[in-house]
Tab-separated table of C-alpha atoms in Angstrom:
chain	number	residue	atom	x	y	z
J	1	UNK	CA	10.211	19.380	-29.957
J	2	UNK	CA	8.447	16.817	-27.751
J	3	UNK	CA	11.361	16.388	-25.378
J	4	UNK	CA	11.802	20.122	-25.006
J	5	UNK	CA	8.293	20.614	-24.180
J	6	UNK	CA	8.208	17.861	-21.714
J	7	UNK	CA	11.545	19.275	-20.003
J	8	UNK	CA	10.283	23.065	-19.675
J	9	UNK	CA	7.207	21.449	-17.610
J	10	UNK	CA	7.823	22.746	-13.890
J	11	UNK	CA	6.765	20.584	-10.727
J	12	UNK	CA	3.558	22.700	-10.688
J	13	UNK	CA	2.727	21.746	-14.281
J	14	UNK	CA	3.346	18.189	-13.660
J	15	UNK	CA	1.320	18.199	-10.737
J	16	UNK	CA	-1.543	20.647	-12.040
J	17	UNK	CA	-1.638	17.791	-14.832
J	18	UNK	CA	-2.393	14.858	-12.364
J	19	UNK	CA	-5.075	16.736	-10.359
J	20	UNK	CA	-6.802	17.671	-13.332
J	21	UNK	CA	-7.049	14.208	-14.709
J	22	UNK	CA	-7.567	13.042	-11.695
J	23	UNK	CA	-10.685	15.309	-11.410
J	24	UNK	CA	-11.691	14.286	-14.798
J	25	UNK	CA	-11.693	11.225	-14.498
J	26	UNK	CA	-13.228	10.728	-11.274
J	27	UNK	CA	-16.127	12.823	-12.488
J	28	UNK	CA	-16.791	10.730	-15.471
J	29	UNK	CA	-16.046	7.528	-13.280
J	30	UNK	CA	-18.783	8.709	-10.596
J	31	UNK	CA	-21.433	9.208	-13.526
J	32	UNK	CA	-21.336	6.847	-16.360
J	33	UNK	CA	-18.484	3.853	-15.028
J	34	UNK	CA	-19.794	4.077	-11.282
J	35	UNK	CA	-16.871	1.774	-10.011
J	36	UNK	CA	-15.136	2.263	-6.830
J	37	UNK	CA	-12.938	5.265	-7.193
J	38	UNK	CA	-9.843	4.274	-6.793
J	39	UNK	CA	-10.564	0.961	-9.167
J	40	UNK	CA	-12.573	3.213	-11.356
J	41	UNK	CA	-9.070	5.171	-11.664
J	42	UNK	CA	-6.527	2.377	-12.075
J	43	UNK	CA	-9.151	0.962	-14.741
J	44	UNK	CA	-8.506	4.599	-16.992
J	45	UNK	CA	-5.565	5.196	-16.365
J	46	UNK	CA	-4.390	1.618	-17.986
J	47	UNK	CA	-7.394	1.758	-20.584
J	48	UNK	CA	-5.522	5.577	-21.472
J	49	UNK	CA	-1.900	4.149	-21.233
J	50	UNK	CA	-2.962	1.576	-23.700
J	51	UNK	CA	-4.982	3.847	-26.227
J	52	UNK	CA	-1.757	5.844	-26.421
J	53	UNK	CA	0.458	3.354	-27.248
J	54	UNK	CA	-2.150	1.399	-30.015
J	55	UNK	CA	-2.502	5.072	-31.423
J	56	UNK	CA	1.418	5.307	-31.533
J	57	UNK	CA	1.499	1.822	-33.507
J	58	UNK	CA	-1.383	2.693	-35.649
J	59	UNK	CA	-0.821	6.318	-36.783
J	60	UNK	CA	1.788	7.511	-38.035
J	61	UNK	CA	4.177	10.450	-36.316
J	62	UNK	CA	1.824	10.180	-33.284
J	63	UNK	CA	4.338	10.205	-30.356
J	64	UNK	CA	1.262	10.675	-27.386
J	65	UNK	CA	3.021	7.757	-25.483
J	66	UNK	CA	6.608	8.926	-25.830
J	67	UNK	CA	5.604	12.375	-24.537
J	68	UNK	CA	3.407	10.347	-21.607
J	69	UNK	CA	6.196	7.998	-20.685
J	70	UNK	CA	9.056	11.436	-20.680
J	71	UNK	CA	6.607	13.145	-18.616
J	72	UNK	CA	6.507	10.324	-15.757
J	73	UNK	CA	9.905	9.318	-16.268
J	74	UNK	CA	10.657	13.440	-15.383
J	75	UNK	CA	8.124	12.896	-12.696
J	76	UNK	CA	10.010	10.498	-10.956
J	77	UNK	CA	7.131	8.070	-9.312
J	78	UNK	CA	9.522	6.153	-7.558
J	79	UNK	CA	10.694	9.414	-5.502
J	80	UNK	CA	7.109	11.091	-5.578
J	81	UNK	CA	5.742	8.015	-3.753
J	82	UNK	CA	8.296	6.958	-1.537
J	83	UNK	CA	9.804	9.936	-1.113
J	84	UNK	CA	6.718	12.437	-0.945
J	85	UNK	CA	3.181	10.354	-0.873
J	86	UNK	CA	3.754	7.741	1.020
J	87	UNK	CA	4.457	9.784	4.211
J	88	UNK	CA	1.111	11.896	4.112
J	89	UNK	CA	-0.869	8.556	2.773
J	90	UNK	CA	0.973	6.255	5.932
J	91	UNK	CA	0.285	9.593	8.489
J	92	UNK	CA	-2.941	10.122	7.063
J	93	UNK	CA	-4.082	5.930	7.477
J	94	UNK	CA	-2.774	5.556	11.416
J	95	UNK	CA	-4.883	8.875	12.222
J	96	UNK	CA	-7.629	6.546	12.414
J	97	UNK	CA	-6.392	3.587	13.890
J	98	UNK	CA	-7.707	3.082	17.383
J	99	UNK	CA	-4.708	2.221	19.765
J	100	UNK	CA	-6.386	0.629	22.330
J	101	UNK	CA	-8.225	-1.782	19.815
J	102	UNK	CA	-4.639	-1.998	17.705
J	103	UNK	CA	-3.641	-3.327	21.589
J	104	UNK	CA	-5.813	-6.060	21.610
J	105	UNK	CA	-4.643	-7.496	17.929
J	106	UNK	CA	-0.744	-6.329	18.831
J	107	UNK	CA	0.503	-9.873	18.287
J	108	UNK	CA	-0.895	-10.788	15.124
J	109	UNK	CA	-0.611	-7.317	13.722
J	110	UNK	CA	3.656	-7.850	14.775
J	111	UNK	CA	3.750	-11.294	13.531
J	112	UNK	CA	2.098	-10.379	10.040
J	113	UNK	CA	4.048	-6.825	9.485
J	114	UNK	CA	7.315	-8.998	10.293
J	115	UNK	CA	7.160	-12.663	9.918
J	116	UNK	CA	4.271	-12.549	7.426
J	117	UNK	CA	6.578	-10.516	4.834
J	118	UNK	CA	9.952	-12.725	5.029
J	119	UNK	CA	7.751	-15.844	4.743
J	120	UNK	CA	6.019	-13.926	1.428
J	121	UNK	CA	9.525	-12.644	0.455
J	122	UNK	CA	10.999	-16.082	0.768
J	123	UNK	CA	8.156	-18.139	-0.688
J	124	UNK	CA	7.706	-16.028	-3.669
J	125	UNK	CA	11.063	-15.401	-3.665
J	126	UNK	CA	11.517	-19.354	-4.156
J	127	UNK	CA	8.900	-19.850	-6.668
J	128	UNK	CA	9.581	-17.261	-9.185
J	129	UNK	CA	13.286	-18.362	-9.273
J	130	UNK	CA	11.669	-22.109	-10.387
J	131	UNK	CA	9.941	-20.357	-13.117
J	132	UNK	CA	12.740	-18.779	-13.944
J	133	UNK	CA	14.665	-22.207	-13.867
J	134	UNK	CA	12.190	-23.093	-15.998
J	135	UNK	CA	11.837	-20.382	-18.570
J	136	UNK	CA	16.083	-20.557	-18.774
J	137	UNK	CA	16.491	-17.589	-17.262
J	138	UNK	CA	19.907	-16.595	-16.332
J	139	UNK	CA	19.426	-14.143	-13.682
J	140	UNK	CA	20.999	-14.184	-10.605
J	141	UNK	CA	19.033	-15.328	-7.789
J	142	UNK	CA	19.152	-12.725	-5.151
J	143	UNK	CA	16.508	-10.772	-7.825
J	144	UNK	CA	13.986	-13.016	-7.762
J	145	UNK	CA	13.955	-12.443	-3.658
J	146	UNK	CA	14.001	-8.592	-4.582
J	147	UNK	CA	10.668	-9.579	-6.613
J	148	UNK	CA	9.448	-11.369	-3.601
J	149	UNK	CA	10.391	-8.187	-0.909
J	150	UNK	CA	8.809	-5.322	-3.399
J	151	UNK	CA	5.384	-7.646	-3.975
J	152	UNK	CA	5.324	-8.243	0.281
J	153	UNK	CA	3.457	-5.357	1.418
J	154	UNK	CA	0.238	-4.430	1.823
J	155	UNK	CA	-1.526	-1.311	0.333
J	156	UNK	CA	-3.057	0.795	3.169
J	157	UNK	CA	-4.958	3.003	0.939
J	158	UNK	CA	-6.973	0.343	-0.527
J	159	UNK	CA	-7.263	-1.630	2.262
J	160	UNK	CA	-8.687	0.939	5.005
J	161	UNK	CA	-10.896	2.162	1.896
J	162	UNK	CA	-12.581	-1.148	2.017
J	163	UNK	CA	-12.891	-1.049	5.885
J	164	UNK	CA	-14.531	2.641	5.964
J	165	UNK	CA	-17.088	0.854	3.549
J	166	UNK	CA	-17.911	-2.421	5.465
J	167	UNK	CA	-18.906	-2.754	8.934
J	168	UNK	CA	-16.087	-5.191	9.599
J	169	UNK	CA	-15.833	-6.630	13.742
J	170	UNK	CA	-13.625	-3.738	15.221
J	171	UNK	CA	-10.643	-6.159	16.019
J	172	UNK	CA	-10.502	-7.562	12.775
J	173	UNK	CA	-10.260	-3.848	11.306
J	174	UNK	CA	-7.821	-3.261	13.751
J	175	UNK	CA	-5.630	-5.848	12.760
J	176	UNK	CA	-6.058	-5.729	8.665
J	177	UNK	CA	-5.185	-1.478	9.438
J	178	UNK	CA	-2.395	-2.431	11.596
J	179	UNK	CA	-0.566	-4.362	9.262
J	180	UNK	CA	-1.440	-2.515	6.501
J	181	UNK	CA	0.174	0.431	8.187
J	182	UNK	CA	3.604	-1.490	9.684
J	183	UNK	CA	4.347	-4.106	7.062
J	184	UNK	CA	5.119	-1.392	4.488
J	185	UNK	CA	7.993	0.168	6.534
J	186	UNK	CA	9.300	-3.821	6.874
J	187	UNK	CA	8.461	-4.227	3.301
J	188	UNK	CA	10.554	-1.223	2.177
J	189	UNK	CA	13.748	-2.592	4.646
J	190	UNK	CA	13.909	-5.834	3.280
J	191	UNK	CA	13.502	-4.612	-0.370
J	192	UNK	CA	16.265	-2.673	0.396
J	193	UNK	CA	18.886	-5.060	2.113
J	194	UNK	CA	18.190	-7.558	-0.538
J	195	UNK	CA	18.473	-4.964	-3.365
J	196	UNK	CA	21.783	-3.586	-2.028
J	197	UNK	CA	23.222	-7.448	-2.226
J	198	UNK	CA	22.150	-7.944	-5.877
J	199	UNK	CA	23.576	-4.841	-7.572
J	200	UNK	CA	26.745	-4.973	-5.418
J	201	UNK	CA	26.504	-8.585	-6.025
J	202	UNK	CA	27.968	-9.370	-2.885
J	203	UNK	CA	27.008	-12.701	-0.662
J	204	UNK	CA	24.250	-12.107	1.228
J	205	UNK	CA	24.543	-12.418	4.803
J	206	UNK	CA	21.661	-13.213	7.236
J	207	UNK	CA	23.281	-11.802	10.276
J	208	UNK	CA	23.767	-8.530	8.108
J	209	UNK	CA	20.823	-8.107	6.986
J	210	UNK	CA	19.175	-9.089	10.728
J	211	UNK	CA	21.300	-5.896	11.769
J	212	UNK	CA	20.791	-3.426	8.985
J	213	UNK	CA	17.313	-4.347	9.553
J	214	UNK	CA	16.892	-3.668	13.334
J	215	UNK	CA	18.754	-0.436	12.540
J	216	UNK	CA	16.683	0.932	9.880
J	217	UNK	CA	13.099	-0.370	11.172
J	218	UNK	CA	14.230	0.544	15.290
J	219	UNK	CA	15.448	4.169	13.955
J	220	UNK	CA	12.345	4.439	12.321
J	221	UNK	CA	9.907	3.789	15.530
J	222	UNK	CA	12.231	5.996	17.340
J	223	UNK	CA	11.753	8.802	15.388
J	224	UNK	CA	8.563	8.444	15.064
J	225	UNK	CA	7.900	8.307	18.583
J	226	UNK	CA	10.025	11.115	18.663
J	227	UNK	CA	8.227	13.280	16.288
J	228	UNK	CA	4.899	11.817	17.683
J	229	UNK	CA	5.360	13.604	21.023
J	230	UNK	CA	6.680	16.725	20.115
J	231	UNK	CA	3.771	17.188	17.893
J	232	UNK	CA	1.468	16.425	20.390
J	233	UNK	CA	2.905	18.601	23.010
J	234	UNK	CA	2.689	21.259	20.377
J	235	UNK	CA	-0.762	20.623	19.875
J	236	UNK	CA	-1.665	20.570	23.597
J	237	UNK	CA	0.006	24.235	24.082
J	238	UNK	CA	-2.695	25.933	21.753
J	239	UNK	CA	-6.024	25.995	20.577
J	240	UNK	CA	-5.491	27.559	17.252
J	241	UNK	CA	-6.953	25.136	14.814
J	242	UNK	CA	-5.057	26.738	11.668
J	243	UNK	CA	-1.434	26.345	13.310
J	244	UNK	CA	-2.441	23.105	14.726
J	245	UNK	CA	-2.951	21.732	11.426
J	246	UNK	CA	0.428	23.338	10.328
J	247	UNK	CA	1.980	21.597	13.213
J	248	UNK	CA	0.545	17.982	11.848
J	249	UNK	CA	1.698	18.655	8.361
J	250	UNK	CA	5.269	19.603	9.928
J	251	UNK	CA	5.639	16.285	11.698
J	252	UNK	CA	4.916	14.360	8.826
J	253	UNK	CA	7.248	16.189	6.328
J	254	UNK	CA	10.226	17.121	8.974
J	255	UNK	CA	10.394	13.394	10.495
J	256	UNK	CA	10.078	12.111	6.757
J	257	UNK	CA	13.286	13.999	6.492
J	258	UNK	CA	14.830	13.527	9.042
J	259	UNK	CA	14.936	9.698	8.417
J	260	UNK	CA	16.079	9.869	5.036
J	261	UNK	CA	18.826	12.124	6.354
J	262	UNK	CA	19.459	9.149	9.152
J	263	UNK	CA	18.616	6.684	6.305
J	264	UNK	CA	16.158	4.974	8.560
J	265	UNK	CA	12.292	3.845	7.574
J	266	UNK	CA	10.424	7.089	7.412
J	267	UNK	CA	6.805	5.301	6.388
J	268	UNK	CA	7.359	3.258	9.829
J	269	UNK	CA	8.153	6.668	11.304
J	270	UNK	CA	5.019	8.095	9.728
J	271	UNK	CA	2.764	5.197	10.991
J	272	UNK	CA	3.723	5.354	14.521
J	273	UNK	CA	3.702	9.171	14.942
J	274	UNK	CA	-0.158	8.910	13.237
J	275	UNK	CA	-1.160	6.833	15.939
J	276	UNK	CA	0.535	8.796	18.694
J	277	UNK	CA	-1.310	11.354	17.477
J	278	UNK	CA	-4.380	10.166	16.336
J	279	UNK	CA	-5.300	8.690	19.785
J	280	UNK	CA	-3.231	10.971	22.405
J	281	UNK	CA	-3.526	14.064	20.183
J	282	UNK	CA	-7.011	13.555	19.237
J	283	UNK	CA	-8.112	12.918	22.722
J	284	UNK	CA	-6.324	15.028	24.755
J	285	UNK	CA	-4.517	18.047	22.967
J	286	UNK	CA	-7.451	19.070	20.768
J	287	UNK	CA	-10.321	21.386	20.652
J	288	UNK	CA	-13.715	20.130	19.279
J	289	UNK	CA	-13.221	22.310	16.238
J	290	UNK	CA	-9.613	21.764	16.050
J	291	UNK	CA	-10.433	18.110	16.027
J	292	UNK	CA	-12.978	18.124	13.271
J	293	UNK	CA	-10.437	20.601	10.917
J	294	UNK	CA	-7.931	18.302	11.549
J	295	UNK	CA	-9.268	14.896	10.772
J	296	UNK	CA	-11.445	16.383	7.613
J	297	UNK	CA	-7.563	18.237	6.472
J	298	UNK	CA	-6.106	14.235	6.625
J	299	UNK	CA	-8.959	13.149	4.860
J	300	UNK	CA	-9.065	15.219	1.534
J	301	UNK	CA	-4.646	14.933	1.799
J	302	UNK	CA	-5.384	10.837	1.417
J	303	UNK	CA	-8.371	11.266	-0.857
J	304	UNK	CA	-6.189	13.465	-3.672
J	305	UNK	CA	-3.305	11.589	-2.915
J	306	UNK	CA	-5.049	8.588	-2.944
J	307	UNK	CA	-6.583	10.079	-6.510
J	308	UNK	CA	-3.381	10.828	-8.062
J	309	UNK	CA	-1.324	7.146	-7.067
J	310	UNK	CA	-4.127	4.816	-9.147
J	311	UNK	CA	-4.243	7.394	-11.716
J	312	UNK	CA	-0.417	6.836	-11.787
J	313	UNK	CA	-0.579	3.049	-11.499
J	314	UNK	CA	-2.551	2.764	-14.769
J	315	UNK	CA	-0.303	5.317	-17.028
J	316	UNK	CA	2.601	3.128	-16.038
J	317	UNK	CA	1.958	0.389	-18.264
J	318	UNK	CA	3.582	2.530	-20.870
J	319	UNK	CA	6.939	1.815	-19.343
J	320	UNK	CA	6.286	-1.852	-19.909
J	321	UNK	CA	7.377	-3.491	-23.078
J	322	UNK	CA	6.125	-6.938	-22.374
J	323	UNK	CA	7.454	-10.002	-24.446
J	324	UNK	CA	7.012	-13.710	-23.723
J	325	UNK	CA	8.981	-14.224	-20.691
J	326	UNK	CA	7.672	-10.585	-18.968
J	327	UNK	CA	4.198	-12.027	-20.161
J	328	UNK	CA	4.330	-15.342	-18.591
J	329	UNK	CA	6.022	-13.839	-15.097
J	330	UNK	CA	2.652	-11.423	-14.926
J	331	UNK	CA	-0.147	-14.611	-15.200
J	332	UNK	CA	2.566	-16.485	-12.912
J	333	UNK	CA	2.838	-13.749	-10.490
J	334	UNK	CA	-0.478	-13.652	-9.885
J	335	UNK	CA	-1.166	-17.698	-7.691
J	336	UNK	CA	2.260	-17.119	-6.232
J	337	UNK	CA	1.410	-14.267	-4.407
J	338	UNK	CA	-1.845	-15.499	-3.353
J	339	UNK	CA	-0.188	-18.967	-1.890
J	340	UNK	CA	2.400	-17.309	-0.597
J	341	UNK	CA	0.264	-14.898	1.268
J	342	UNK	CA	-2.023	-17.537	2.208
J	343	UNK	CA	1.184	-19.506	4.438
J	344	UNK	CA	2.211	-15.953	5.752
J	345	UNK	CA	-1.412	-15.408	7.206
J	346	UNK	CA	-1.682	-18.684	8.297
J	347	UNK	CA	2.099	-18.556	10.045
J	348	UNK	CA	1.489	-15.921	12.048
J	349	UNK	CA	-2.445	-16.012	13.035
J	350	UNK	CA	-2.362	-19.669	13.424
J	351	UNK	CA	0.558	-21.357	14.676
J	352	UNK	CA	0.829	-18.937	18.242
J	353	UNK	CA	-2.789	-19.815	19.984
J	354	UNK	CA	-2.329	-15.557	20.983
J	355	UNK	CA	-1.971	-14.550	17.484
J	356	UNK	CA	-5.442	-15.808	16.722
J	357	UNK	CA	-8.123	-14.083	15.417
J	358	UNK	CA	-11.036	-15.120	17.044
J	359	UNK	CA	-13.779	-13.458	14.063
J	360	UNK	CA	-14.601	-16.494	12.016
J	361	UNK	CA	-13.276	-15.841	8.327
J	362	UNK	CA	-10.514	-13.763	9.430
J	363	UNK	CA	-8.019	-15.582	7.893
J	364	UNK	CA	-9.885	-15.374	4.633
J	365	UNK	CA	-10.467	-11.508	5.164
J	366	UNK	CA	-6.429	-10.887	5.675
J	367	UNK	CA	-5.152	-13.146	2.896
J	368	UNK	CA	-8.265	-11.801	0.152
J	369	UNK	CA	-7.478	-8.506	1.728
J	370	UNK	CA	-3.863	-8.023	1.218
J	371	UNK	CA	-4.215	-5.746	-1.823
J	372	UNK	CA	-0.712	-4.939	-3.638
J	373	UNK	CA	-0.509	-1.019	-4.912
J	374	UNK	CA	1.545	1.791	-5.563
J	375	UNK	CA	4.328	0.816	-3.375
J	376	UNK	CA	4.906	-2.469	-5.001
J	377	UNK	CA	5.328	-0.613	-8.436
J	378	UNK	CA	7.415	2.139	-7.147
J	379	UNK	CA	9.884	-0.367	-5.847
J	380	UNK	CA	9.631	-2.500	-9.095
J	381	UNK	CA	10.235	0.746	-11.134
J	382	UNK	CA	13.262	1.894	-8.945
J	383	UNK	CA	15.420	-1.185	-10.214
J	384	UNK	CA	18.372	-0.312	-12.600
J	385	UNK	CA	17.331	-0.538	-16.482
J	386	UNK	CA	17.451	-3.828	-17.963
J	387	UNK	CA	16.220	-7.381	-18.900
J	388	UNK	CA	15.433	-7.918	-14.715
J	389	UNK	CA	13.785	-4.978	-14.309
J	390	UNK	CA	11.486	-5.435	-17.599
J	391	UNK	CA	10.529	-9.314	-15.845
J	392	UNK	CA	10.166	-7.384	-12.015
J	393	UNK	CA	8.029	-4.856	-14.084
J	394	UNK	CA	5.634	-7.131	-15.441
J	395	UNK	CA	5.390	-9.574	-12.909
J	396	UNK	CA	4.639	-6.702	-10.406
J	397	UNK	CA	1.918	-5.287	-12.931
J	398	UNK	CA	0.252	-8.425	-12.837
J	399	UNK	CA	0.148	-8.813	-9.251
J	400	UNK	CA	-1.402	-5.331	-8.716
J	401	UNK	CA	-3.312	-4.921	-11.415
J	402	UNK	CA	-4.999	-8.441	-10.015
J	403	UNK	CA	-4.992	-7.499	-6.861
J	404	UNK	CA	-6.943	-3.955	-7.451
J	405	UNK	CA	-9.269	-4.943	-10.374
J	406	UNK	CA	-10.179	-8.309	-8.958
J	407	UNK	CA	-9.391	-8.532	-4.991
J	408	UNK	CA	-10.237	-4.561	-4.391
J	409	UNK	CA	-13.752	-5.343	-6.221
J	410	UNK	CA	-14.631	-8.595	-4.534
J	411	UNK	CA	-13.211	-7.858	-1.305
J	412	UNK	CA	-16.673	-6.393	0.376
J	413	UNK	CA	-18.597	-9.457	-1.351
J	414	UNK	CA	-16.251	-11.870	0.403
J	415	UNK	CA	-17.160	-9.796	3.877
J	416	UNK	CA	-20.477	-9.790	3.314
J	417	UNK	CA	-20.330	-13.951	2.835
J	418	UNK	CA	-18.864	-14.128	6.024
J	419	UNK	CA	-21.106	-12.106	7.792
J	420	UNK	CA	-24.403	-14.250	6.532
J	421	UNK	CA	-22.347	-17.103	7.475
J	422	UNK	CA	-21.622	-15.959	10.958
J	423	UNK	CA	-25.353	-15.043	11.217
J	424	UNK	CA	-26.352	-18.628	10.110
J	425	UNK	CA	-24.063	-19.929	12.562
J	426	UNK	CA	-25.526	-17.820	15.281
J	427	UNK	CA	-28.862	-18.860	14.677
J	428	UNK	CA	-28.042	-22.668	14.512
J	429	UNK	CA	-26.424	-21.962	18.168
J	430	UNK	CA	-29.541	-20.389	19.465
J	431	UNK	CA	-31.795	-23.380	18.431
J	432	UNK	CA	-29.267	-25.741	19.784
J	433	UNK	CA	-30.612	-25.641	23.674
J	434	UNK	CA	-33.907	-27.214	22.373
J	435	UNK	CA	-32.394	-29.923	20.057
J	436	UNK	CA	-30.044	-30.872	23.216
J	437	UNK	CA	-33.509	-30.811	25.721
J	438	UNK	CA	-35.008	-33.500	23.225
């Protein structure tokens, strides 16, 4: 009876669902919880995910977490994000990037969104397959790199959320957007070379995966660019603000699928038509008014989506069955991604003197700031069923449920710290003429 309700629910009904609880939920968040919204979201959603499954345990014939977990196993969240979300959320985030300030932080937004995530993907990589060693794990060892590629990437959502709310030095904020934008088109690439090599289980080749990488991430800026300018040409033709929004919401979904049907990265394609036009477009092919319906369109697209994906995050705990091993891999997860994204910040803002990041704290800001989401677990919950994908599961749940409860909610404290200590350090300069003159 359960399954055949849950398989007469149409896309509409699934998605009618989400909004609603999404509504919900924010309302009573924004009046009794008062977190951040997005945390504030995640925090239900898992608090709901595991009330259904105690209940299940507890009383008896109450099936309220089979009928959850059918209902987002139908859904399909790997597909809806990767497939569907992550386009709008990816077009949505470069909108506001400024390019000429993205300029000035080019290299160590390049080195981070590519060196920064095969140093993480390696390092983890390296030091889950010890614990494994450890643990007696018999898994092959191209999964714990998979692990190590999925868990690489930066959330954009959170991340410019945190920006919008702190008055962060505009270089710095270009750099922590740019990356969060680029490095999860080269996060999705790698995940997908190295998970190609572990279910084939063929030997995995460096100068393979160097190729199918320039292919998939090169198509990607392509056709972005691509769509980019025919989307702003379209835009500077008219001043029609209605059809002008149409045209934005065509580039996103049409390029989207037009690199799946290459099988090139469509979020890098997203990212770099958003910029094109969110500076060109903005500037020069838009009305006042078609600007302002525009930008505020973009805005509520990432706000619901936004809405929806933490919402999401939380009720997938019910498709984790944790025992010891998935238990330990969750704590375990959690200082190996922080050390490993410490040496990837650190390799690429700090080893090239023109990759630095003159803001003091910066480094702190980018490693505290690289917040793990939605991607990470749609990537974790794509893996084929079994005893890997039950340790990727858990060890990715305790990464991002870390990295949103803890890092999320701290991260505006830690800018905050930085900025009394930058004004301390500016007043100690000032006094230091008259300490010389003595």
């Amino acid at each position: 009876m359960h399954e055949t309700a849950s398989a007469s629910l149409s896309a509409f009904d699934m998605a009618a669902i989400l909004v609603v609880a999404s509504a919900l939920l924010g309302w009573f968040n924004h009046h009794f919880l008062k977190l951040p919204h997005v945390i504030g979201l995640t925090v239900m959603g898992a608090l709901g995910a595991i009330g259904l499954m105690v209940a299940n345990t507890v009383i008896p014939g109450i099936t309220l977490d089979d009928t959850v977990a059918r209902l987002l196993q139908q859904l399909n969240f790997t597909d809806t994000l990767l497939q569907g979300m992550l386009s709008f959320l990816l077009f949505a985030g470069a909108l506001h990037v400024d390019l000429e300030r993205l300029r000035s932080a080019w290299l160590p937004v390049l080195l981070l969104s590519t060196v920064g995530v095969i140093v993480s993907t390696v390092l983890v990589g390296l030091a889950v397959w010890g614990v494994g060693l450890l643990l007696g794990l018999s898994i092959a060892p191209i999964w714990y790199f998979v692990f190590g590629a999925l868990i690489a990437p930066t959330d954009p959502v959170s991340v410019l959320g945190v920006l919008k709310e702190e008055n962060v030095p505009l270089s710095l904020q270009s750099a922590v957007a740019g990356e969060s934008l680029f490095n999860d088109g080269v996060g999705i690439v790698v995940f997908t070379i190295l998970l190609g090599a572990a279910v084939t289980g063929a030997d995995f080749s460096l100068s393979e995966g160097a190729r199918l990488f320039a292919i998939e991430a090169g198509g990607g800026v392509l056709v972005g660019l691509a769509a980019g300018y025919v989307g702003y040409r379209a835009l500077a033709g008219m001043d029609e603000y209605a059809i002008e929004v149409l045209i934005t919401l065509a580039v996103v979904m049409g390029g989207y699928a037009l690199c799946s049907a290459l099988h090139i990265s469509g979020p890098l394609a997203m990212a770099v038509a958003g910029l094109l036009i969110g500076n060109h477009g903005v500037t020069y092919a838009m009305s006042d008014v078609t600007r302002d319906y525009v930008i505020k369109f973009w805005e509520l697209v990432d706000e619901l989506l936004n809405s929806v994906l933490f919402l999401l995050i939380g009720l997938e705990l019910i498709a984790l069955v944790p025992g010891t091993n998935e238990v330990i891999m969750a704590i375990v997860a959690i200082p190996l991604t922080l050390a490993a994204r410490a040496v990837a910040v650190a390799s690429s803002t700090k080893l090239i003197p023109a990759a630095r990041l003159q803001q003091q704290g910066a480094a702190r800001v980018l490693w505290w700031g690289g917040l793990r989401g939605g991607i990470s677990i749609a990537l974790a919950l794509s893996l084929p069923a079994g005893p890997v994908r039950d340790l990727v599961l858990a060890a990715t749940f305790g990464a991002v449920l870390f990295s949103v409860l803890v890092q999320r909610a701290t991260l505006g404290r830690l800018i905050e710290h930085l900025k009394g200590q930058r004004a301390e350090a500016v007043e100690e300069t000032d006094g230091s003429p008259t300490v010389r003159g003595h």
